[in-house]
Short mmCIF file of C-alpha atoms in Angstrom, two decimals:
data_model
loop_
_atom_site.label_atom_id
_atom_site.label_comp_id
_atom_site.label_asym_id
_atom_site.label_seq_id
_atom_site.Cartn_x
_atom_site.Cartn_y
_atom_site.Cartn_z
CA MET F 1 13.76 -42.29 -62.39
CA ASN F 2 11.00 -41.29 -59.88
CA LYS F 3 12.71 -40.24 -56.87
CA GLU F 4 9.55 -40.05 -54.43
CA VAL F 5 7.83 -42.34 -52.10
CA SER F 6 4.87 -43.82 -53.71
CA PHE F 7 1.84 -43.88 -51.44
CA PHE F 8 0.92 -46.53 -51.33
CA LYS F 9 4.67 -47.40 -49.87
CA LYS F 10 3.93 -44.60 -47.63
CA ILE F 11 0.82 -46.35 -46.10
CA ALA F 12 3.50 -49.43 -45.76
CA LEU F 13 5.94 -47.18 -43.90
CA GLU F 14 3.13 -46.03 -41.88
CA LEU F 15 2.03 -49.82 -40.87
CA ASN F 16 5.78 -50.20 -39.59
CA ARG F 17 6.27 -46.87 -38.00
CA ALA F 18 3.36 -47.85 -35.36
CA VAL F 19 4.84 -51.56 -35.52
CA LEU F 20 8.32 -49.87 -34.23
CA GLN F 21 6.57 -47.59 -31.77
CA GLU F 22 5.10 -50.88 -30.30
CA ARG F 23 8.74 -52.88 -30.66
CA THR F 24 10.04 -49.55 -28.65
CA GLU F 25 7.42 -49.83 -25.78
CA GLU F 26 7.78 -53.59 -25.44
CA HIS F 27 12.07 -53.23 -25.85
CA GLU F 28 11.82 -57.21 -25.71
CA LEU F 29 15.63 -58.22 -26.44
CA HIS F 30 15.91 -60.39 -29.17
CA GLN F 31 19.93 -60.57 -30.47
CA LEU F 32 22.65 -60.39 -27.76
CA PHE F 33 26.17 -59.73 -29.37
CA TRP F 34 29.24 -60.99 -27.93
CA GLU F 35 32.22 -59.65 -28.17
CA CYS F 36 34.39 -62.14 -27.09
CA THR F 37 37.68 -61.29 -28.31
CA LEU F 38 39.66 -58.34 -29.91
CA ARG F 39 42.07 -60.67 -31.01
CA CYS F 40 42.03 -61.15 -34.97
CA ASN F 41 44.08 -63.71 -37.68
CA LEU F 42 43.43 -60.65 -40.74
CA ASN F 43 44.32 -57.13 -40.89
CA CYS F 44 41.15 -55.79 -42.93
CA ARG F 45 40.79 -52.51 -44.78
CA HIS F 46 37.53 -51.58 -43.31
CA CYS F 47 37.55 -52.72 -40.11
CA GLY F 48 36.19 -49.86 -37.67
CA SER F 49 37.61 -51.17 -34.29
CA ASP F 50 41.23 -52.39 -33.26
CA CYS F 51 41.77 -55.23 -33.65
CA ARG F 52 44.93 -57.15 -33.69
CA MET F 53 46.59 -60.64 -33.43
CA LEU F 54 47.62 -59.66 -30.12
CA SER F 55 44.94 -57.30 -28.03
CA GLU F 56 45.58 -55.40 -25.05
CA THR F 57 42.17 -55.93 -23.76
CA ALA F 58 42.05 -59.51 -22.27
CA ASP F 59 39.19 -61.75 -23.76
CA MET F 60 36.07 -62.10 -21.81
CA PRO F 61 36.24 -65.06 -19.53
CA LEU F 62 33.29 -67.39 -20.61
CA GLU F 63 31.60 -67.01 -16.83
CA ASP F 64 31.44 -63.79 -16.84
CA PHE F 65 29.57 -63.45 -20.02
CA LEU F 66 27.35 -66.36 -18.77
CA GLY F 67 26.08 -64.35 -16.10
CA VAL F 68 24.80 -62.24 -18.22
CA LEU F 69 22.50 -65.03 -19.60
CA ASP F 70 22.08 -66.39 -16.51
CA GLU F 71 20.55 -62.61 -15.39
CA ILE F 72 18.55 -62.38 -18.55
CA LYS F 73 16.55 -65.74 -18.42
CA GLU F 74 15.14 -64.54 -15.27
CA HIS F 75 13.32 -62.43 -17.45
CA GLU F 76 13.25 -63.62 -21.02
CA GLU F 77 12.39 -67.29 -22.55
CA PRO F 78 16.21 -67.91 -23.68
CA HIS F 79 14.82 -69.81 -27.12
CA LYS F 80 13.64 -66.52 -28.07
CA VAL F 81 17.12 -64.79 -28.18
CA MET F 82 20.39 -65.52 -30.18
CA VAL F 83 23.17 -64.79 -29.02
CA ILE F 84 25.85 -64.03 -31.65
CA THR F 85 29.29 -64.43 -31.03
CA THR F 86 31.67 -61.91 -32.78
CA GLY F 87 34.91 -59.94 -32.26
CA GLY F 88 37.71 -59.23 -33.55
CA GLU F 89 37.58 -63.00 -34.93
CA PRO F 90 35.76 -65.19 -32.43
CA MET F 91 37.48 -68.33 -33.60
CA MET F 92 40.61 -66.93 -32.01
CA ARG F 93 39.12 -68.28 -28.83
CA LYS F 94 40.14 -71.89 -28.11
CA ASP F 95 37.32 -72.55 -26.07
CA LEU F 96 34.51 -71.58 -28.53
CA ALA F 97 33.00 -74.67 -28.83
CA GLU F 98 33.28 -74.78 -25.17
CA CYS F 99 31.30 -71.13 -24.82
CA GLY F 100 29.07 -72.07 -27.68
CA ARG F 101 27.70 -75.16 -25.53
CA GLU F 102 27.37 -73.16 -22.48
CA ILE F 103 25.25 -70.81 -24.46
CA THR F 104 23.12 -73.64 -25.71
CA GLU F 105 22.45 -75.21 -22.60
CA ARG F 106 20.89 -72.67 -21.11
CA GLY F 107 18.45 -72.21 -23.68
CA PHE F 108 19.59 -69.90 -26.01
CA VAL F 109 20.05 -69.63 -29.83
CA TRP F 110 23.50 -69.44 -30.85
CA GLY F 111 25.17 -67.58 -33.63
CA MET F 112 28.28 -66.13 -35.32
CA VAL F 113 30.09 -64.03 -37.25
CA THR F 114 33.20 -64.88 -38.78
CA ASN F 115 35.56 -64.06 -41.66
CA GLY F 116 36.31 -68.06 -42.15
CA MET F 117 39.83 -68.12 -41.84
CA PHE F 118 39.90 -70.93 -39.81
CA LEU F 119 36.32 -72.18 -40.19
CA THR F 120 37.58 -76.17 -41.36
CA PRO F 121 35.16 -78.64 -41.87
CA ALA F 122 36.88 -80.32 -38.92
CA LYS F 123 36.18 -77.05 -36.89
CA LEU F 124 32.82 -76.61 -38.08
CA ASN F 125 31.64 -80.01 -37.23
CA GLU F 126 32.75 -79.05 -33.83
CA LEU F 127 30.73 -76.18 -33.83
CA VAL F 128 27.45 -77.84 -35.23
CA ALA F 129 28.13 -80.48 -32.47
CA ASN F 130 28.07 -77.89 -29.65
CA GLY F 131 24.56 -76.02 -30.73
CA LEU F 132 25.78 -73.25 -33.71
CA ARG F 133 22.57 -73.11 -35.10
CA SER F 134 23.42 -69.84 -37.80
CA ILE F 135 26.62 -68.10 -39.24
CA ALA F 136 27.33 -65.52 -41.47
CA VAL F 137 30.96 -65.32 -43.36
CA SER F 138 32.87 -62.66 -44.99
CA PHE F 139 33.12 -62.87 -48.90
CA ASP F 140 34.00 -59.43 -50.39
CA GLY F 141 34.77 -60.47 -53.94
CA PHE F 142 36.94 -61.99 -56.15
CA GLU F 143 40.14 -63.20 -55.17
CA GLU F 144 42.12 -60.47 -55.70
CA ASP F 145 39.94 -57.80 -54.16
CA HIS F 146 38.97 -60.08 -51.64
CA ASN F 147 42.11 -60.94 -50.15
CA TRP F 148 43.27 -57.00 -51.09
CA MET F 149 40.33 -56.00 -48.10
CA ARG F 150 41.44 -58.59 -46.02
CA GLY F 151 45.03 -58.07 -46.03
CA ASN F 152 45.70 -61.57 -46.21
CA PRO F 153 46.49 -63.77 -49.04
CA ASN F 154 44.99 -67.30 -48.13
CA SER F 155 41.85 -65.36 -47.20
CA PHE F 156 39.92 -66.15 -50.18
CA LYS F 157 40.82 -69.93 -50.26
CA ASN F 158 40.03 -70.14 -47.09
CA VAL F 159 36.60 -68.61 -46.87
CA LEU F 160 35.95 -71.35 -50.54
CA THR F 161 36.80 -73.72 -47.35
CA ALA F 162 34.16 -72.86 -45.32
CA ILE F 163 31.55 -72.49 -47.73
CA GLU F 164 32.10 -76.00 -49.07
CA GLY F 165 32.15 -77.33 -45.01
CA LEU F 166 28.87 -75.19 -44.67
CA LYS F 167 26.99 -76.88 -47.88
CA GLN F 168 27.42 -80.27 -45.73
CA HIS F 169 25.12 -79.08 -42.80
CA PRO F 170 21.42 -78.37 -44.22
CA SER F 171 20.55 -77.36 -40.25
CA LEU F 172 22.47 -74.89 -40.18
CA THR F 173 21.54 -70.98 -41.55
CA TRP F 174 24.15 -69.25 -42.96
CA ASP F 175 24.93 -66.70 -45.21
CA VAL F 176 27.81 -64.86 -46.72
CA ILE F 177 28.69 -61.00 -46.53
CA THR F 178 30.21 -58.65 -49.02
CA CYS F 179 31.03 -55.19 -48.16
CA VAL F 180 30.77 -53.41 -51.75
CA ASN F 181 33.42 -51.35 -52.59
CA GLN F 182 34.71 -48.97 -55.44
CA ARG F 183 36.79 -52.02 -56.97
CA THR F 184 33.36 -54.86 -56.27
CA ILE F 185 30.57 -52.62 -57.49
CA ARG F 186 32.11 -53.16 -61.42
CA TYR F 187 31.35 -56.83 -61.17
CA LEU F 188 28.17 -57.71 -59.09
CA PRO F 189 26.49 -59.70 -61.57
CA GLU F 190 29.37 -61.87 -62.28
CA PHE F 191 29.99 -62.41 -58.78
CA ARG F 192 26.52 -63.20 -58.11
CA ASP F 193 26.57 -65.87 -60.89
CA TYR F 194 29.48 -67.34 -58.96
CA LEU F 195 28.11 -67.66 -55.30
CA ILE F 196 24.91 -69.26 -57.43
CA GLU F 197 27.37 -71.51 -58.74
CA LEU F 198 29.08 -72.08 -55.67
CA GLY F 199 25.87 -72.80 -53.46
CA VAL F 200 25.04 -69.84 -51.55
CA PRO F 201 21.65 -69.64 -50.83
CA LYS F 202 22.03 -65.97 -49.03
CA TRP F 203 24.12 -62.41 -49.50
CA ARG F 204 24.23 -59.82 -47.60
CA LEU F 205 25.63 -56.53 -49.07
CA PHE F 206 26.49 -53.17 -47.64
CA THR F 207 28.65 -50.48 -47.24
CA VAL F 208 31.25 -49.53 -44.93
CA PHE F 209 30.40 -47.28 -41.87
CA PRO F 210 32.22 -43.47 -42.58
CA PHE F 211 34.54 -44.90 -39.46
CA GLY F 212 37.57 -45.84 -38.47
CA ARG F 213 39.87 -47.17 -40.56
CA ALA F 214 37.70 -46.63 -43.44
CA ALA F 215 37.05 -43.04 -42.91
CA SER F 216 39.78 -41.68 -45.06
CA ASP F 217 40.49 -44.55 -48.15
CA LYS F 218 38.53 -43.73 -51.08
CA GLU F 219 38.66 -46.48 -52.62
CA LEU F 220 35.73 -48.44 -50.03
CA HIS F 221 33.47 -45.48 -50.57
CA LEU F 222 31.09 -45.58 -53.09
CA SER F 223 29.38 -42.35 -55.16
CA ASN F 224 25.45 -41.71 -55.06
CA GLU F 225 25.39 -42.83 -58.70
CA GLN F 226 27.14 -46.32 -57.74
CA PHE F 227 25.05 -45.98 -54.54
CA VAL F 228 21.80 -46.50 -56.45
CA GLN F 229 23.33 -49.11 -58.68
CA MET F 230 23.91 -51.34 -56.53
CA MET F 231 20.05 -51.05 -55.20
CA GLU F 232 18.93 -51.45 -58.38
CA PHE F 233 21.31 -54.44 -58.78
CA ILE F 234 20.01 -56.04 -55.40
CA LYS F 235 16.07 -55.25 -56.36
CA GLU F 236 17.00 -56.95 -59.84
CA THR F 237 19.07 -59.63 -58.16
CA ARG F 238 15.59 -60.36 -55.54
CA LEU F 239 12.69 -60.47 -58.71
CA GLN F 240 14.99 -63.51 -60.83
CA GLY F 241 15.36 -65.35 -57.37
CA ARG F 242 18.00 -67.27 -57.77
CA ILE F 243 19.84 -66.33 -54.42
CA ARG F 244 18.33 -64.22 -51.65
CA ALA F 245 20.31 -61.05 -51.98
CA ASP F 246 19.28 -58.20 -49.40
CA TYR F 247 20.94 -55.00 -48.23
CA GLY F 248 22.20 -55.06 -44.93
CA CYS F 249 20.16 -53.25 -41.80
CA ASP F 250 22.09 -49.64 -42.55
CA GLY F 251 19.85 -46.69 -43.68
CA PHE F 252 16.41 -45.66 -44.77
CA LEU F 253 16.41 -45.92 -48.29
CA GLY F 254 13.22 -44.03 -49.28
CA ARG F 255 11.63 -45.51 -52.58
CA TYR F 256 13.81 -49.11 -52.02
CA GLU F 257 12.50 -49.40 -49.09
CA GLY F 258 10.63 -52.92 -48.93
CA GLU F 259 12.41 -54.00 -52.24
CA VAL F 260 16.00 -54.50 -51.23
CA ARG F 261 15.58 -56.18 -48.32
CA ASN F 262 13.07 -58.60 -46.23
CA HIS F 263 11.93 -55.49 -43.94
CA TYR F 264 11.67 -52.10 -43.87
CA PHE F 265 13.59 -49.36 -41.95
CA SER F 266 14.41 -49.56 -38.46
CA CYS F 267 17.44 -49.43 -35.95
CA SER F 268 16.79 -52.49 -33.37
CA ALA F 269 19.64 -50.87 -31.11
CA GLY F 270 18.60 -51.03 -28.36
CA ILE F 271 14.84 -51.90 -29.03
CA ASN F 272 15.44 -55.26 -29.48
CA ILE F 273 19.36 -55.66 -29.72
CA ALA F 274 22.25 -55.07 -27.04
CA SER F 275 26.14 -55.87 -26.77
CA VAL F 276 28.29 -56.87 -24.32
CA LEU F 277 31.57 -56.02 -25.33
CA ALA F 278 35.02 -57.29 -24.57
CA ASP F 279 35.55 -55.42 -21.69
CA GLY F 280 32.60 -55.80 -20.22
CA SER F 281 30.84 -52.26 -21.80
CA ILE F 282 26.96 -52.74 -22.46
CA SER F 283 25.57 -50.85 -25.65
CA GLY F 284 23.15 -51.20 -28.61
CA CYS F 285 25.00 -53.09 -31.56
CA LEU F 286 28.70 -53.49 -31.67
CA SER F 287 28.97 -50.60 -34.78
CA ILE F 288 28.06 -48.02 -32.24
CA ARG F 289 30.51 -45.69 -30.97
CA ASN F 290 31.35 -46.37 -27.15
CA ASP F 291 30.25 -42.74 -26.44
CA TYR F 292 26.67 -44.41 -26.18
CA HIS F 293 27.62 -47.20 -24.07
CA GLN F 294 25.30 -47.44 -21.74
CA GLY F 295 26.69 -49.12 -18.65
CA ASN F 296 29.14 -52.14 -17.85
CA ILE F 297 28.31 -55.95 -16.61
CA TYR F 298 31.29 -55.48 -13.93
CA LYS F 299 29.70 -52.69 -12.09
CA ASP F 300 25.77 -52.62 -13.45
CA SER F 301 23.23 -55.19 -14.12
CA PHE F 302 22.94 -55.69 -17.60
CA TRP F 303 19.04 -56.35 -17.01
CA GLU F 304 18.47 -52.64 -15.11
CA VAL F 305 20.49 -51.25 -17.86
CA TRP F 306 18.65 -52.82 -20.74
CA GLN F 307 15.04 -51.95 -18.87
CA ASP F 308 16.02 -48.67 -17.32
CA ARG F 309 19.20 -46.96 -19.39
CA PHE F 310 18.48 -47.18 -23.35
CA LYS F 311 16.77 -44.01 -23.60
CA PRO F 312 19.04 -42.24 -26.51
CA TYR F 313 18.16 -45.32 -28.61
CA ARG F 314 14.19 -45.33 -27.69
CA ASP F 315 13.58 -42.31 -27.68
CA ARG F 316 15.34 -40.36 -30.66
CA SER F 317 13.85 -37.03 -30.55
CA TRP F 318 17.55 -36.05 -29.76
CA MET F 319 18.69 -36.52 -33.35
CA LYS F 320 15.71 -34.40 -34.94
CA THR F 321 18.73 -31.51 -35.94
CA ASP F 322 21.10 -30.52 -38.51
CA ASP F 323 19.76 -32.24 -42.09
CA CYS F 324 17.51 -34.38 -40.16
CA ALA F 325 15.54 -31.28 -38.77
CA ASP F 326 12.89 -30.42 -41.75
CA CYS F 327 13.54 -33.96 -43.35
CA LYS F 328 10.05 -34.90 -44.70
CA MET F 329 11.06 -38.84 -44.14
CA TRP F 330 12.22 -38.06 -40.38
CA ARG F 331 8.75 -40.14 -39.13
CA TYR F 332 9.62 -43.34 -40.65
CA CYS F 333 13.76 -42.84 -40.45
CA LEU F 334 13.78 -41.30 -37.15
CA GLY F 335 17.35 -40.08 -37.93
CA ASN F 336 18.78 -43.29 -39.65
CA GLY F 337 20.87 -45.58 -37.68
CA MET F 338 22.59 -44.94 -34.31
CA HIS F 339 26.10 -46.23 -35.71
CA LEU F 340 26.44 -43.67 -38.11
CA ARG F 341 26.05 -41.02 -35.22
CA ASP F 342 29.46 -39.46 -33.87
CA GLY F 343 30.45 -38.68 -30.43
CA GLU F 344 28.52 -35.21 -30.81
CA GLY F 345 25.15 -37.17 -32.54
CA LYS F 346 26.07 -35.70 -35.84
CA LEU F 347 24.73 -38.04 -38.85
CA GLN F 348 28.07 -39.05 -40.79
CA ARG F 349 25.99 -40.61 -43.93
CA CYS F 350 22.39 -40.55 -45.08
CA GLN F 351 21.46 -43.57 -47.64
CA TYR F 352 17.99 -41.59 -48.19
CA HIS F 353 20.00 -38.34 -49.20
CA MET F 354 22.84 -40.28 -51.42
CA ILE F 355 19.35 -42.03 -53.37
CA GLN F 356 17.89 -38.48 -53.77
CA ASN F 357 21.24 -36.30 -55.05
CA ALA F 358 22.28 -39.04 -57.52
CA LYS F 359 22.36 -37.63 -60.93
#
C-alpha cells in the first residue's frame, strides 16, 4: 500500500492551507462551546475531565453566560454562531430548556452534546420546543461494550430510546459518536449495519485522547495497524453511501485526507471555535488543557480575549519542534490539534506518523 500523499491530494492540501490562512486572519467565531456543568450521570472510562455526579465547581449561572452572548452579538451575526451546550452532562441542569430558549431568543443556533441517559421522548420534545437545532449522542458499541465504556448497565438501552425519539424530529440535525477502542475495532462492520437498521443518518468515529483517565488504559488505545484498519473502514463505508461516516476532527491523516471526512484537516480551536468553561475560563475547545486558557469571563471581556489573546492558536510556529521540526507535512498539519499538546507544548500523538509507521 502506497503511504505517500498523491500529487493531486497535495494540490488540494495547498488550497486548504490557503483557506486556513485566510480564516486565521479573519478569525470569525463560528462555534462556542459552553461547559454549562461539570456534573455527570455516568462514570466513563475515557473521560478526560473530572466530571462527577456532585461537582465542587458549581454550574455556571445562566445569566453569566448570557452576558457573553450579549457581548458577542455586538460584533458577530448570532445566526452564524452555533452555541453548543456540553459538560459534564448538560442534561443534569434542570434549567436546560430555559438555557436553550434564551440562547435561541438571542438569535444563536443551539446545539448539544449528550450521553443520552436522560434524553427521553418527553424531554426531547421540550428541548426542541425551546429551540434545539442540533444534537450529538454518544454510542460506543454493542450493549456489553457500550455499558463497559460508560460505566452504567442502563446506558445502552437509554441511548436506544434517545435514538427513537430523535427520529421523530425531522427538523433536527443529529448524529451518534463512537469512541473506537480495542473491543469495538473487531466488529465495526456489524455495528455499522446495526446503526443503519436503527435509522441513524450520520456516524462520527474518533479515537481516545491520551489524557485523563484514558492515558494508561491499554484497552482504549488502537495500535498503528488498527488505526489504519479504521481509516480503511471509514473510507469503504463512505463509498457505500448507506450511512454518512466521518472520522472526527482529531488529527492530520496524510493520504486519508479528503477520504474519511468531508473536510481537510485544520484545527479550528482559537480560529473559529471558542469555549467558556464552567469556572468562566476562555479556551479554544473543551478538549484542550487548561495550560492554554486565554482568560476568564469573570475578569476579562470575552470579545477582547477572542480578538487579542489567541496568538498561540493562530501562530503555531512554536509547535515546530521535536518530530514536527523536519516533518514534510508540517505546512499542512501545523503541529496537529491543540488538544494533543501537553502542558509543556509537546505533541502526545501524531495520527500521520501512526499511519506511516503501520506495518
